[in-house]
């Protein structure tokens, strides 16, 4: 018999839809109109994101996996022995397995994710594959204050894993808040962080404007989600996917641009869009190693080793507490 996993909720009884409706109404009522990218990840959005990770133009996932494969042993030494490992977001099974396979007796794995169904399925699969590991999934939004269940009895250190350059989807002040919270949660350990690096804007442009239109579908899916969950009537084809590198702010921005002047109903309220007006749906900040060092220092970490690929596309870094 294998261990079964129990979802632990830290969202104080609030359904994810509550946040989505409040955030969408707030976004539509403000200027510029900005909606947090966390709302992309309903079931369809999570599966579109998995498809993005396989696209030839989307290099970050492959670059990070190669780094993990190449340096797993060395990274495992920094993670340490007899630890509890907390993953912020429970995206890729492949990445955490590369770490677990290289580690010496990790006792407990705590994936935190906003999507309960996605998380439960991932946790069950992992538990079956690692019967000795105590898998304790937590449903919650790690960009808000959260408390974790008490550390596993056999562990004396808690280390973190935040892959995929998801930190880039936070604005710089949110990233600092996140790192401060992570530092507080991680006892005696450190954080393994995956970050996308600043590079030729043409490469960035291609990665967010793929030729098969998967990123466009991922972006538009948030409108489909609103139509289904928020009694909205967005006409999906009347919004174009727009993604570009904003050089001064060192980020790729994604927007949904209204192709004509139109009115939209969301939860009994009506909003108008002028032609060319956008709903800003995501920022994906790109960093330099110096930028990461300064964030680490500001949040009480010390930047340890940084593993990068030969083209300097992506880096994995160890933030020591
Ligand atoms: C999850 N996150 C790091 C992705 C990124 O690159 O910012 C989400 C994404 N958006 C468009 N393509 C991928």
GROMACS .gro file of C-alpha atoms and ligand atoms in nm, residues 41 49 52 58 164-166 169 208 215 218 254 282 284 286, ligand 1:
model
   28
   41UNK     CA    1  -0.395   2.881  -1.453
   49UNK     CA    2   0.128   2.632  -2.028
   52UNK     CA    3   0.426   2.625  -2.416
   58UNK     CA    4   1.023   2.872  -2.558
  164UNK     CA    5   1.072   2.823  -1.406
  165UNK     CA    6   1.150   3.193  -1.362
  166UNK     CA    7   0.806   3.233  -1.211
  169UNK     CA    8   0.599   3.716  -1.316
  208UNK     CA    9   0.629   3.488  -2.639
  215UNK     CA   10   0.100   3.152  -2.626
  218UNK     CA   11  -0.286   3.081  -2.335
  254UNK     CA   12   0.164   4.035  -2.252
  282UNK     CA   13   0.143   3.942  -1.760
  284UNK     CA   14   0.784   3.841  -1.727
  286UNK     CA   15   1.431   3.919  -1.699
  322LIG     C1   16   0.525   3.078  -1.572
  322LIG     N1   17   0.602   3.188  -1.631
  322LIG     C2   18   0.738   3.189  -1.582
  322LIG     C3   19   0.594   3.195  -1.779
  322LIG     C4   20   0.680   3.312  -1.831
  322LIG     O1   21   0.759   3.289  -1.921
  322LIG     O2   22   0.669   3.423  -1.778
  322LIG     C5   23   0.451   3.211  -1.825
  322LIG     C6   24   0.441   3.234  -1.974
  322LIG     N2   25   0.380   3.335  -2.031
  322LIG     C7   26   0.390   3.324  -2.161
  322LIG     N3   27   0.461   3.220  -2.190
  322LIG     C8   28   0.494   3.159  -2.074
   0.00000   0.00000   0.00000
